[in-house]
Coordinates of C-alpha atoms in Angstrom, one line a residue:
Chain A
M1 CA -43.5 -48.8 -70.7
T2 CA -47.0 -49.0 -71.0
D3 CA -49.3 -50.6 -73.8
T4 CA -51.4 -47.1 -74.3
G5 CA -49.4 -45.1 -76.8
R6 CA -48.2 -42.0 -74.1
P7 CA -44.5 -41.7 -73.6
T8 CA -43.5 -43.2 -70.2
T9 CA -40.5 -43.4 -67.9
A10 CA -37.3 -45.4 -68.1
R11 CA -37.4 -49.2 -68.7
A12 CA -34.0 -50.6 -69.1
V13 CA -33.0 -53.9 -70.6
A14 CA -29.8 -55.5 -69.9
L15 CA -28.5 -56.8 -73.3
P16 CA -24.5 -57.5 -73.9
L17 CA -23.4 -54.4 -76.5
D18 CA -20.9 -51.9 -76.8
R19 CA -19.7 -50.1 -73.1
R20 CA -20.4 -46.4 -75.1
I21 CA -23.4 -47.4 -76.4
D22 CA -24.8 -48.6 -73.6
Q23 CA -23.6 -45.9 -71.8
M24 CA -25.5 -43.4 -74.6
L25 CA -29.0 -45.5 -74.2
V26 CA -28.7 -45.5 -70.2
R27 CA -28.2 -41.6 -70.9
K28 CA -31.7 -41.5 -72.8
M29 CA -33.6 -43.5 -70.8
R30 CA -32.5 -41.0 -67.7
R31 CA -33.4 -38.1 -69.8
R32 CA -36.9 -39.5 -70.7
A33 CA -37.3 -40.1 -67.0
E34 CA -36.2 -36.9 -65.9
S35 CA -37.6 -34.2 -69.1
T36 CA -41.9 -33.5 -68.4
G37 CA -42.0 -31.1 -71.2
P38 CA -41.1 -30.8 -74.9
Y39 CA -37.4 -30.3 -76.2
R40 CA -36.7 -26.7 -76.2
S41 CA -33.6 -25.6 -78.7
Q42 CA -31.2 -23.2 -77.2
G43 CA -31.4 -19.6 -78.4
L44 CA -29.3 -18.9 -80.6
D45 CA -27.6 -16.2 -78.4
D46 CA -27.4 -19.2 -75.4
L47 CA -25.6 -21.2 -78.0
A48 CA -23.2 -18.4 -79.4
R49 CA -22.2 -17.2 -75.7
R50 CA -21.4 -21.7 -74.6
L51 CA -19.9 -21.5 -78.7
D52 CA -17.7 -18.5 -77.7
G53 CA -16.2 -21.0 -74.4
F54 CA -15.9 -24.0 -76.3
V55 CA -13.6 -22.4 -79.0
R56 CA -11.7 -20.1 -76.5
R57 CA -10.5 -23.6 -75.1
R58 CA -9.3 -24.8 -78.2
V59 CA -7.5 -21.8 -80.0
G60 CA -7.4 -19.0 -77.0
D61 CA -8.4 -15.3 -76.9
A62 CA -7.6 -14.7 -80.2
F63 CA -10.8 -15.4 -82.7
S64 CA -14.1 -14.3 -83.5
L65 CA -17.5 -15.9 -84.1
R66 CA -19.6 -15.1 -87.3
D67 CA -23.0 -15.9 -89.5
L68 CA -24.4 -17.9 -86.6
R69 CA -27.1 -20.2 -88.7
P70 CA -28.9 -22.9 -88.3
L71 CA -29.0 -25.2 -90.8
A72 CA -31.9 -28.0 -92.4
G73 CA -31.2 -31.4 -93.5
G74 CA -31.4 -34.6 -91.2
S75 CA -34.4 -36.3 -88.8
S76 CA -31.9 -36.7 -86.4
K77 CA -29.3 -33.9 -84.9
E78 CA -29.7 -29.9 -85.0
Q79 CA -26.8 -28.1 -87.3
V80 CA -25.9 -25.2 -87.0
A81 CA -22.8 -23.2 -89.4
F82 CA -21.1 -20.7 -88.0
T83 CA -17.3 -19.0 -89.2
L84 CA -14.5 -19.3 -87.3
V85 CA -12.2 -16.3 -87.4
T86 CA -8.8 -16.8 -86.5
P87 CA -5.8 -13.8 -87.2
L88 CA -3.1 -14.7 -89.3
E89 CA 0.9 -14.2 -88.0
Y90 CA 1.6 -12.2 -90.7
G91 CA -1.6 -10.3 -91.0
G92 CA -4.5 -10.4 -92.0
E93 CA -7.0 -13.2 -91.1
E94 CA -8.2 -16.9 -91.9
C95 CA -12.3 -17.7 -92.0
R96 CA -13.1 -21.5 -91.0
R97 CA -16.8 -22.4 -91.6
L98 CA -17.6 -25.1 -89.1
V99 CA -21.2 -27.0 -88.7
L100 CA -22.1 -28.0 -84.7
R101 CA -24.2 -31.0 -84.6
L102 CA -26.2 -31.2 -81.1
Q103 CA -28.2 -33.4 -79.8
P104 CA -31.2 -33.2 -78.7
D105 CA -33.4 -35.1 -75.9
E106 CA -34.4 -37.8 -78.4
S107 CA -34.2 -38.0 -81.9
F108 CA -34.8 -40.8 -85.0
V109 CA -31.9 -42.8 -84.2
E110 CA -29.6 -42.5 -80.9
T111 CA -25.9 -42.0 -81.8
D112 CA -23.1 -40.9 -79.7
R113 CA -20.9 -37.7 -80.9
L114 CA -17.6 -39.0 -79.0
R115 CA -18.2 -42.4 -81.5
E116 CA -18.8 -40.0 -84.8
F117 CA -15.5 -37.6 -83.5
Q118 CA -13.2 -40.8 -83.4
V119 CA -14.6 -42.4 -86.9
I120 CA -14.2 -39.6 -89.0
R121 CA -10.4 -38.4 -87.5
S122 CA -9.6 -42.0 -88.1
L123 CA -11.1 -41.8 -92.0
A124 CA -9.4 -38.0 -92.3
G125 CA -7.0 -39.2 -95.8
V126 CA -8.7 -42.8 -96.1
V127 CA -12.1 -41.8 -97.7
P128 CA -13.3 -38.1 -97.9
V129 CA -14.9 -36.6 -94.8
P130 CA -15.1 -33.2 -93.6
E131 CA -12.8 -32.4 -90.8
A132 CA -14.3 -33.5 -87.5
W133 CA -12.3 -30.2 -85.5
A134 CA -13.3 -30.8 -82.0
V135 CA -16.4 -32.6 -79.8
D136 CA -18.1 -31.8 -76.5
P137 CA -18.9 -36.0 -76.0
D138 CA -21.4 -35.1 -72.7
G139 CA -22.2 -31.4 -73.6
S140 CA -20.5 -30.2 -70.3
E141 CA -19.8 -27.4 -72.8
L142 CA -22.4 -26.5 -75.0
G143 CA -25.3 -27.7 -73.0
Q144 CA -25.7 -30.6 -75.1
P145 CA -23.8 -33.9 -76.8
G146 CA -22.2 -31.8 -80.1
L147 CA -19.7 -32.3 -82.6
V148 CA -17.7 -29.5 -85.0
S149 CA -16.6 -30.4 -88.0
A150 CA -15.8 -28.6 -91.2
F151 CA -18.3 -27.2 -93.6
V152 CA -18.4 -28.8 -97.2
P153 CA -20.3 -27.7 -99.9
G154 CA -22.4 -29.5 -102.1
V155 CA -25.3 -31.3 -103.0
T156 CA -26.7 -34.5 -102.0
S157 CA -28.5 -35.0 -105.5
P158 CA -29.5 -32.8 -108.3
P159 CA -31.8 -30.8 -108.3
R160 CA -35.7 -31.5 -108.9
E161 CA -39.0 -30.7 -107.6
G162 CA -41.5 -32.4 -106.2
A163 CA -42.7 -34.5 -103.2
Y164 CA -39.9 -36.5 -101.2
R165 CA -38.7 -39.9 -103.0
S166 CA -36.0 -42.3 -101.1
Q167 CA -34.2 -42.1 -104.6
Q168 CA -31.8 -39.5 -105.3
G169 CA -33.1 -38.9 -108.7
F170 CA -29.1 -39.5 -110.3
G171 CA -29.5 -39.7 -113.9
E172 CA -27.3 -40.7 -116.4
R173 CA -24.9 -38.0 -116.3
Y174 CA -24.3 -37.8 -112.4
R175 CA -24.2 -41.9 -112.6
T176 CA -21.6 -41.8 -114.7
L177 CA -19.7 -39.1 -112.6
L178 CA -20.4 -40.5 -109.1
A179 CA -20.6 -44.4 -109.8
P180 CA -16.8 -45.1 -109.6
Q181 CA -15.8 -42.7 -106.9
F182 CA -18.3 -44.1 -104.9
L183 CA -17.5 -47.7 -105.7
A184 CA -14.0 -47.2 -104.5
H185 CA -14.8 -45.2 -101.7
A186 CA -17.3 -48.4 -100.5
A187 CA -14.3 -50.6 -101.3
T188 CA -11.7 -48.8 -99.7
L189 CA -13.6 -48.7 -96.7
A190 CA -14.4 -52.3 -96.4
A191 CA -10.6 -52.9 -96.8
H192 CA -9.5 -50.3 -94.5
R193 CA -6.8 -51.6 -91.4
W194 CA -8.2 -49.5 -88.9
K195 CA -6.3 -48.9 -85.7
A196 CA -7.9 -49.6 -82.0
G197 CA -5.6 -46.9 -80.7
Q198 CA -7.1 -44.3 -82.6
L199 CA -11.1 -45.6 -82.2
P200 CA -11.1 -46.0 -78.4
A201 CA -14.8 -45.5 -78.1
F202 CA -15.6 -48.6 -80.1
D203 CA -15.3 -52.3 -78.2
P204 CA -12.7 -54.5 -79.8
V205 CA -14.3 -56.6 -81.8
A206 CA -12.6 -60.4 -83.0
A207 CA -12.5 -61.4 -86.6
G208 CA -13.3 -65.4 -86.9
T209 CA -16.3 -64.2 -84.5
N210 CA -20.0 -63.3 -84.5
E211 CA -19.5 -61.2 -81.5
A212 CA -19.8 -57.9 -83.8
V213 CA -23.3 -58.1 -85.4
L214 CA -24.4 -60.3 -81.6
R215 CA -23.6 -56.7 -80.4
S216 CA -25.3 -54.5 -83.1
I217 CA -28.8 -56.5 -82.9
H218 CA -28.6 -56.3 -78.7
W219 CA -28.1 -52.6 -79.6
W220 CA -30.9 -52.4 -81.6
K221 CA -33.1 -55.0 -79.6
R222 CA -32.9 -52.7 -76.9
V223 CA -34.1 -49.5 -78.5
W224 CA -36.8 -51.2 -79.8
E225 CA -37.7 -52.5 -76.0
E226 CA -37.1 -48.9 -74.4
D227 CA -39.1 -47.0 -77.5
T228 CA -41.7 -48.8 -79.5
L229 CA -45.1 -47.5 -78.5
A230 CA -47.4 -50.6 -79.7
R231 CA -45.5 -54.2 -79.6
N232 CA -45.1 -55.9 -83.6
P233 CA -44.7 -59.5 -83.6
L234 CA -42.7 -59.1 -87.1
I235 CA -40.1 -57.2 -85.7
T236 CA -40.3 -59.9 -82.5
L237 CA -39.7 -63.2 -85.6
A238 CA -36.8 -61.3 -87.0
S239 CA -34.6 -60.7 -84.0
H240 CA -35.1 -64.4 -82.6
W241 CA -34.3 -65.0 -86.3
L242 CA -31.3 -62.6 -86.3
L243 CA -29.7 -63.8 -83.2
D244 CA -30.3 -67.6 -84.3
N245 CA -28.4 -67.3 -87.7
A246 CA -25.9 -64.8 -86.8
P247 CA -22.7 -65.0 -89.2
V248 CA -18.8 -64.9 -88.4
V249 CA -17.6 -62.0 -90.2
D250 CA -14.2 -62.9 -91.8
T251 CA -12.8 -59.4 -91.6
V252 CA -13.9 -56.7 -89.2
S253 CA -14.3 -53.2 -91.0
I254 CA -15.3 -50.2 -89.8
V255 CA -18.8 -50.2 -91.0
H256 CA -20.9 -46.4 -92.2
G257 CA -24.2 -48.0 -91.2
D258 CA -25.9 -45.8 -93.6
L259 CA -24.1 -46.0 -96.7
R260 CA -26.3 -44.6 -99.4
G261 CA -27.1 -42.1 -102.2
G262 CA -27.9 -39.1 -99.9
N263 CA -25.4 -39.0 -97.2
F264 CA -22.4 -38.0 -99.5
L265 CA -21.7 -34.4 -100.9
F266 CA -21.1 -33.8 -103.9
D267 CA -20.0 -31.0 -106.5
P268 CA -22.6 -30.2 -109.2
D269 CA -20.4 -29.0 -111.9
T270 CA -17.9 -31.4 -111.6
G271 CA -19.8 -34.2 -110.1
V272 CA -16.7 -34.4 -107.4
I273 CA -17.4 -36.4 -104.0
N274 CA -16.6 -34.0 -101.8
A275 CA -17.1 -35.5 -98.2
I276 CA -19.4 -39.0 -97.1
L277 CA -21.6 -37.7 -94.2
D278 CA -23.5 -39.0 -91.3
W279 CA -21.4 -41.4 -89.7
E280 CA -23.2 -41.2 -86.3
L281 CA -23.8 -45.5 -87.0
A282 CA -21.0 -46.4 -87.6
H283 CA -19.3 -49.2 -85.7
L284 CA -17.1 -52.3 -86.3
G285 CA -18.4 -55.0 -88.3
D286 CA -19.2 -57.2 -91.2
R287 CA -19.1 -55.3 -94.9
H288 CA -21.7 -56.8 -96.1
E289 CA -24.1 -55.0 -93.6
D290 CA -23.0 -52.1 -95.6
L291 CA -23.5 -53.6 -99.0
A292 CA -26.8 -55.1 -98.0
F293 CA -27.9 -51.6 -96.9
L294 CA -26.9 -49.8 -100.3
L295 CA -28.1 -52.7 -102.1
N296 CA -31.8 -52.1 -101.0
P297 CA -34.3 -52.0 -103.1
L298 CA -35.2 -49.5 -101.4
F299 CA -33.1 -47.3 -103.1
L300 CA -33.2 -48.4 -106.8
E301 CA -33.4 -46.0 -109.6
A302 CA -35.1 -47.7 -112.6
E303 CA -34.7 -46.5 -116.5
P304 CA -37.6 -45.9 -118.6
D305 CA -35.9 -48.3 -120.4
G306 CA -36.0 -51.3 -118.3
R307 CA -32.1 -50.7 -117.1
E308 CA -32.0 -50.8 -113.3
Y309 CA -29.2 -49.1 -110.6
V310 CA -28.5 -50.1 -107.4
G311 CA -28.2 -47.5 -104.8
G312 CA -29.3 -45.0 -108.0
L313 CA -25.9 -45.9 -109.3
F314 CA -25.2 -49.0 -110.2
E315 CA -25.5 -52.5 -112.1
R316 CA -25.8 -54.7 -109.6
D317 CA -23.7 -57.6 -111.0
V318 CA -21.3 -54.7 -112.2
F319 CA -21.0 -53.3 -108.6
L320 CA -20.4 -57.0 -106.9
A321 CA -17.6 -58.2 -108.9
E322 CA -15.8 -54.2 -108.9
Y323 CA -16.4 -54.3 -105.4
E324 CA -14.5 -57.4 -105.2
R325 CA -11.5 -56.8 -107.1
L326 CA -11.4 -53.3 -105.5
S327 CA -11.3 -54.0 -101.9
G328 CA -10.0 -57.6 -102.3
L329 CA -12.8 -59.0 -100.2
P330 CA -14.9 -61.7 -101.3
V331 CA -19.0 -60.8 -101.6
D332 CA -20.6 -63.8 -99.3
P333 CA -24.3 -63.5 -101.4
V334 CA -25.4 -66.2 -97.2
R335 CA -24.2 -62.8 -95.3
L336 CA -25.7 -60.7 -98.2
D337 CA -28.9 -61.9 -97.6
Y338 CA -28.4 -62.0 -93.9
Y339 CA -27.9 -58.2 -93.8
A340 CA -30.5 -57.4 -95.6
V341 CA -32.8 -58.5 -92.9
F342 CA -30.4 -57.5 -90.4
T343 CA -30.4 -53.1 -92.2
N344 CA -34.5 -53.9 -93.0
W345 CA -35.3 -54.3 -89.0
R346 CA -32.7 -51.5 -87.8
S347 CA -34.9 -49.4 -90.3
A348 CA -37.8 -50.7 -89.0
V349 CA -37.3 -50.6 -85.4
M350 CA -36.4 -46.7 -86.0
A351 CA -38.6 -45.7 -87.9
T352 CA -42.0 -48.0 -85.7
G353 CA -40.5 -47.7 -82.5
T354 CA -38.3 -44.7 -81.9
A355 CA -40.1 -41.8 -84.3
P356 CA -43.1 -42.4 -83.1
R357 CA -41.7 -42.4 -79.5
C358 CA -40.1 -38.6 -80.0
V359 CA -42.9 -37.3 -81.7
V360 CA -45.7 -38.3 -79.3
G361 CA -43.3 -37.2 -76.7
R362 CA -42.2 -33.8 -78.4
K363 CA -38.5 -34.8 -77.8
T364 CA -37.2 -32.7 -81.1
P365 CA -37.3 -29.8 -82.4
Q366 CA -38.0 -30.8 -85.2
D367 CA -41.1 -33.3 -84.6
I368 CA -42.7 -32.7 -88.0
R369 CA -39.8 -34.2 -89.7
V370 CA -39.3 -37.0 -87.7
A371 CA -43.0 -37.8 -88.2
W372 CA -43.2 -37.6 -91.9
T373 CA -39.8 -40.0 -91.7
A374 CA -41.9 -41.9 -89.7
N375 CA -43.8 -42.8 -92.5
S376 CA -41.1 -44.8 -94.1
S377 CA -41.9 -47.5 -91.3
A378 CA -44.6 -49.6 -93.3
V379 CA -42.5 -49.8 -96.6
A380 CA -39.5 -50.8 -93.9
L381 CA -41.5 -53.3 -92.4
H382 CA -42.2 -54.8 -96.1
M383 CA -38.9 -55.1 -97.1
L384 CA -38.1 -56.9 -93.8
S385 CA -41.6 -59.3 -94.3
R386 CA -39.6 -60.1 -97.7
T387 CA -36.6 -60.3 -96.6
L388 CA -37.4 -62.3 -93.6
E389 CA -39.6 -64.8 -96.0
E390 CA -36.8 -65.3 -98.3
V391 CA -34.5 -67.1 -95.8
L392 CA -36.9 -68.5 -93.2
Chain B
M1 CA -50.8 -46.5 -87.9
P2 CA -46.9 -45.7 -86.7
I3 CA -48.1 -42.3 -84.9
P4 CA -51.2 -41.8 -83.5
L5 CA -53.5 -39.1 -86.1
P6 CA -53.3 -36.6 -83.0
A7 CA -49.4 -36.6 -82.3
V8 CA -48.6 -35.6 -85.9
I9 CA -51.3 -32.5 -86.4
Q10 CA -49.4 -31.6 -82.7
A11 CA -46.1 -31.8 -84.7
C12 CA -47.4 -30.0 -87.6
A13 CA -49.0 -27.3 -85.3
R14 CA -45.4 -26.9 -83.2
S15 CA -43.5 -26.5 -86.7
V16 CA -46.0 -23.8 -87.8
R17 CA -46.0 -22.0 -83.8
E18 CA -41.7 -22.3 -83.1
V19 CA -40.5 -21.9 -87.3
L20 CA -42.9 -20.9 -89.6
L21 CA -45.1 -18.6 -87.6
P22 CA -41.6 -16.7 -86.6
A23 CA -39.9 -16.9 -89.5
L24 CA -43.3 -14.8 -91.2
D25 CA -42.6 -11.4 -92.6
P26 CA -44.4 -9.1 -90.0
D27 CA -45.4 -6.9 -92.6
D28 CA -47.1 -9.6 -94.4
A29 CA -50.4 -9.4 -93.3
P30 CA -52.6 -12.0 -95.3
A31 CA -49.4 -14.7 -94.7
Q32 CA -49.5 -13.8 -90.5
D33 CA -53.3 -13.8 -90.5
Q34 CA -53.4 -17.0 -92.3
G35 CA -50.7 -18.6 -90.3
R36 CA -52.2 -17.7 -86.6
I37 CA -55.9 -19.3 -88.4
L38 CA -53.4 -22.4 -89.8
L39 CA -52.1 -22.6 -86.5
A40 CA -55.5 -22.6 -84.6
T41 CA -56.7 -24.7 -86.7
L42 CA -54.5 -27.5 -86.0
E43 CA -54.6 -27.2 -82.2
M44 CA -57.8 -27.8 -82.4
L45 CA -57.7 -30.5 -84.7
T46 CA -55.3 -31.9 -82.4
E47 CA -58.2 -32.6 -80.0
Q48 CA -61.0 -32.7 -82.2
A49 CA -58.4 -36.0 -84.2
T50 CA -59.2 -38.4 -80.9
V51 CA -63.1 -38.0 -80.9
L52 CA -64.2 -38.2 -84.2
H53 CA -65.4 -41.9 -84.5
D54 CA -67.5 -40.7 -81.3
Y55 CA -69.1 -37.5 -82.4
V56 CA -70.0 -39.2 -85.4
L57 CA -71.4 -41.7 -83.8
R58 CA -73.2 -39.4 -81.4
E59 CA -74.7 -38.4 -84.1
I60 CA -76.2 -40.9 -85.5
G61 CA -77.7 -41.7 -82.3
E62 CA -79.2 -38.0 -81.7
Y63 CA -80.1 -37.8 -85.1
A64 CA -82.0 -41.2 -84.9
D65 CA -83.9 -40.0 -81.8
L66 CA -84.9 -37.2 -83.8
V67 CA -86.0 -38.6 -87.1
A68 CA -88.0 -41.2 -85.0
T69 CA -89.6 -38.7 -82.6
I70 CA -90.9 -36.5 -85.7
A71 CA -91.6 -39.3 -87.6
G72 CA -93.8 -40.9 -84.6
E73 CA -95.6 -37.6 -83.7
L74 CA -96.7 -37.4 -87.7
E75 CA -97.9 -40.8 -87.8
E76 CA -100.4 -39.7 -84.4
R77 CA -101.6 -36.6 -86.4
R78 CA -102.2 -38.4 -89.2
V79 CA -99.9 -36.9 -91.4
P80 CA -99.0 -38.6 -94.4
I81 CA -95.1 -39.0 -95.3
E82 CA -94.5 -40.5 -99.5
T83 CA -93.4 -43.8 -99.4
A84 CA -90.6 -43.4 -100.8
L85 CA -88.9 -41.3 -98.0
A86 CA -91.0 -43.1 -95.6
E87 CA -88.3 -45.8 -97.3
E88 CA -85.7 -43.9 -97.0
I89 CA -86.3 -43.3 -93.3
S90 CA -86.5 -47.1 -92.1
A91 CA -83.3 -47.9 -94.2
C92 CA -81.6 -45.4 -91.9
L93 CA -82.9 -46.0 -88.8
E94 CA -82.3 -49.8 -89.9
M95 CA -78.9 -49.3 -90.0
A96 CA -78.0 -46.4 -87.2
G97 CA -79.9 -49.0 -84.8
P98 CA -77.9 -51.7 -84.1
L99 CA -74.7 -49.2 -84.3
V100 CA -76.4 -47.0 -81.3
A101 CA -77.3 -49.8 -79.6
H102 CA -74.3 -51.8 -79.5
Q103 CA -72.6 -48.4 -78.0
P104 CA -69.3 -48.9 -79.9
P105 CA -66.1 -48.3 -77.0
P106 CA -64.6 -44.7 -77.8
L107 CA -62.0 -44.8 -80.2
S108 CA -59.3 -44.3 -77.4
D109 CA -60.4 -47.7 -75.8
L110 CA -60.2 -49.4 -79.3
E111 CA -56.1 -48.1 -80.0
E112 CA -55.3 -49.4 -76.2
L113 CA -57.3 -52.9 -76.8
G114 CA -55.4 -52.8 -80.2
N115 CA -52.1 -52.3 -78.5
H116 CA -52.6 -54.7 -75.7
L117 CA -53.9 -57.4 -78.2
K118 CA -49.8 -56.8 -80.0
S119 CA -48.4 -57.1 -76.8
V120 CA -49.8 -60.3 -75.8
T121 CA -49.7 -61.5 -79.2
D122 CA -46.3 -60.7 -79.1
R123 CA -45.4 -62.0 -75.5
L124 CA -47.0 -65.5 -76.9
L125 CA -44.8 -65.2 -79.8
S126 CA -41.8 -64.7 -77.4
V127 CA -42.5 -68.0 -76.2
A128 CA -42.8 -69.9 -78.8
L129 CA -39.7 -69.1 -80.8
A130 CA -38.0 -69.5 -77.3
K131 CA -39.3 -73.2 -76.6
R132 CA -38.4 -73.9 -80.6
S133 CA -41.7 -76.3 -80.4
T134 CA -43.0 -74.9 -83.3
D135 CA -42.6 -76.2 -86.6
G136 CA -42.6 -72.8 -88.7
R137 CA -46.7 -72.8 -88.7
V138 CA -46.4 -70.1 -86.0
A139 CA -43.9 -67.8 -88.1
E140 CA -45.9 -68.4 -91.0
A141 CA -48.5 -67.2 -89.2
V142 CA -46.9 -64.1 -88.1
L143 CA -45.6 -63.4 -91.6
A144 CA -48.9 -63.9 -93.0
Q145 CA -51.0 -61.4 -90.7
A146 CA -47.2 -59.1 -90.9
R147 CA -48.5 -59.1 -95.1
Q148 CA -52.2 -57.6 -94.5
Q149 CA -50.9 -55.1 -91.8
I150 CA -47.9 -53.8 -93.7
Y151 CA -50.1 -53.3 -96.7
R152 CA -53.0 -51.3 -94.6
E153 CA -50.0 -49.0 -93.0
R154 CA -48.0 -48.5 -97.0
L155 CA -52.1 -47.5 -98.2
W156 CA -52.1 -44.7 -95.0
G157 CA -48.6 -43.6 -95.4
A158 CA -48.8 -43.5 -99.5
G159 CA -48.5 -39.9 -99.9
S160 CA -45.3 -39.4 -98.3
G161 CA -43.3 -40.9 -101.3
F162 CA -41.3 -43.3 -99.2
D163 CA -43.1 -46.4 -100.9
P164 CA -41.9 -46.6 -104.6
G165 CA -45.0 -49.2 -105.0
A166 CA -47.3 -46.8 -103.6
T167 CA -48.5 -45.1 -107.5
T168 CA -50.1 -48.5 -108.0
F169 CA -52.4 -48.2 -104.6
P170 CA -56.1 -47.8 -104.1
G171 CA -57.1 -45.0 -101.8
L172 CA -57.8 -46.0 -98.4
G173 CA -61.4 -45.3 -98.4
E174 CA -61.3 -47.6 -101.6
Y175 CA -59.5 -50.0 -99.5
F176 CA -61.8 -50.2 -96.2
R177 CA -65.0 -50.2 -98.3
N178 CA -64.1 -52.5 -101.2
E179 CA -60.7 -55.2 -99.4
P180 CA -62.5 -57.6 -96.6
Q181 CA -60.5 -58.4 -93.7
G182 CA -58.1 -61.1 -95.1
A183 CA -58.6 -60.4 -98.4
W184 CA -55.3 -58.8 -99.6
S185 CA -52.5 -60.5 -100.8
E186 CA -49.2 -59.3 -103.0

């Protein structure tokens, strides 16, 4: 890498991190070195042909695919919905709407489809998740790594008009309906006794150590080193502080990594949460990471009467007390402060480091969306600076 | 700024070319016409944004030369100029002179120098942090500079809707005109 603001070829940084994450980042750097032009999406015809073979290898010859249609949403993956039609034994047919998530050359966040697939499968019946149907971890079947899951109906925020906002604008009606469910799911996730056998793509982590967070820091430190076009001393200062102060985890949980309003679907009529989405950043670690992210003032919604709701849904103290009661796990304010720095630092790495790299290199089919999301860089750095000043 | 402006404009052009234009109704002639003009404008802007600074400076230099030539010609021929206009010309040339004579480097060179400075600062900071040879003064200096940088970047992206505090910010023009370096504090 140079400091001239131009994308260049590989620069590997050797730091200890999960094996799959290491392999994933090596693949990213290899693609970067090999790819000379802008990323081009597969045409729908090519994709339909590959998808046909992918499905055939899983269900046999008796099926058809209908209504292949690109979906909007998200800043990192390409999404295509389609209907899988299979004959029923006693006549008629079964139609299942599915969603294929495909990984472009590079994206706002580089993640691993196999880990995403495994974590969603392992949580079926624990918290609401879309059914994970099949995965192509290395892209050998679909032309690029991809994950197929069930299409879940619902909305991520109440209907509204106007420009983008970090808040979902739940308002009193949806807050009343959604908050107790979301809290229960967050607490269940933290307390869930995951099984290593269901998560072979995740390296084991021991409770009573700070191994998990050190691996996470090394992951994002490496992303920063590989992606940034311009150095930033605040990021460096924060990464040193995070390494020096990495806390021990008491209970190793599945951490969602992006747990907030906007990442769950609900029925706008009943307010029932149908699915928690976007598990691509999930990892084994400390529940305080999800808590600190959810409590970020960026997602806070204030009512005209002055009352404030963290995550747009909860009064902070009520939320933390209920979370402790439902999960049976304590909330440690020191770790909460630590993970506030960590999550802001990670957000800053993505928005300040990775997003510009993608846009300058034209590595996604939605450069414009990634460029827009990069506007969150300043506010991520602002929150990082504020939280870091509080702990230094 | 998080992303160089030409790259943002290039992303806009790509979106128009590859997503929006193909989706337009082929029979909607005004939409097709304006879509193509929009794309061509964005493609031009991608290059223009890299040299805007150089363009304005070059223009200032040429006009300063031209006004001096005409004024000299009029003086030689003893054609009188209104005092107010003469004073205005002198004031303009006085401002333009140092800018033109100083020949500020092209914007791309300034950007490269900025990135180089960030790089050496970062490497030096890593040395200081690794040796633990400071008593917090280095961290305080980094945070103080970050506050200024972040404030400027928040203004830059204020229109995006990501920043809940953006409604209270001054405009970018107001900031650069009225807030001297190091003046801002939260």
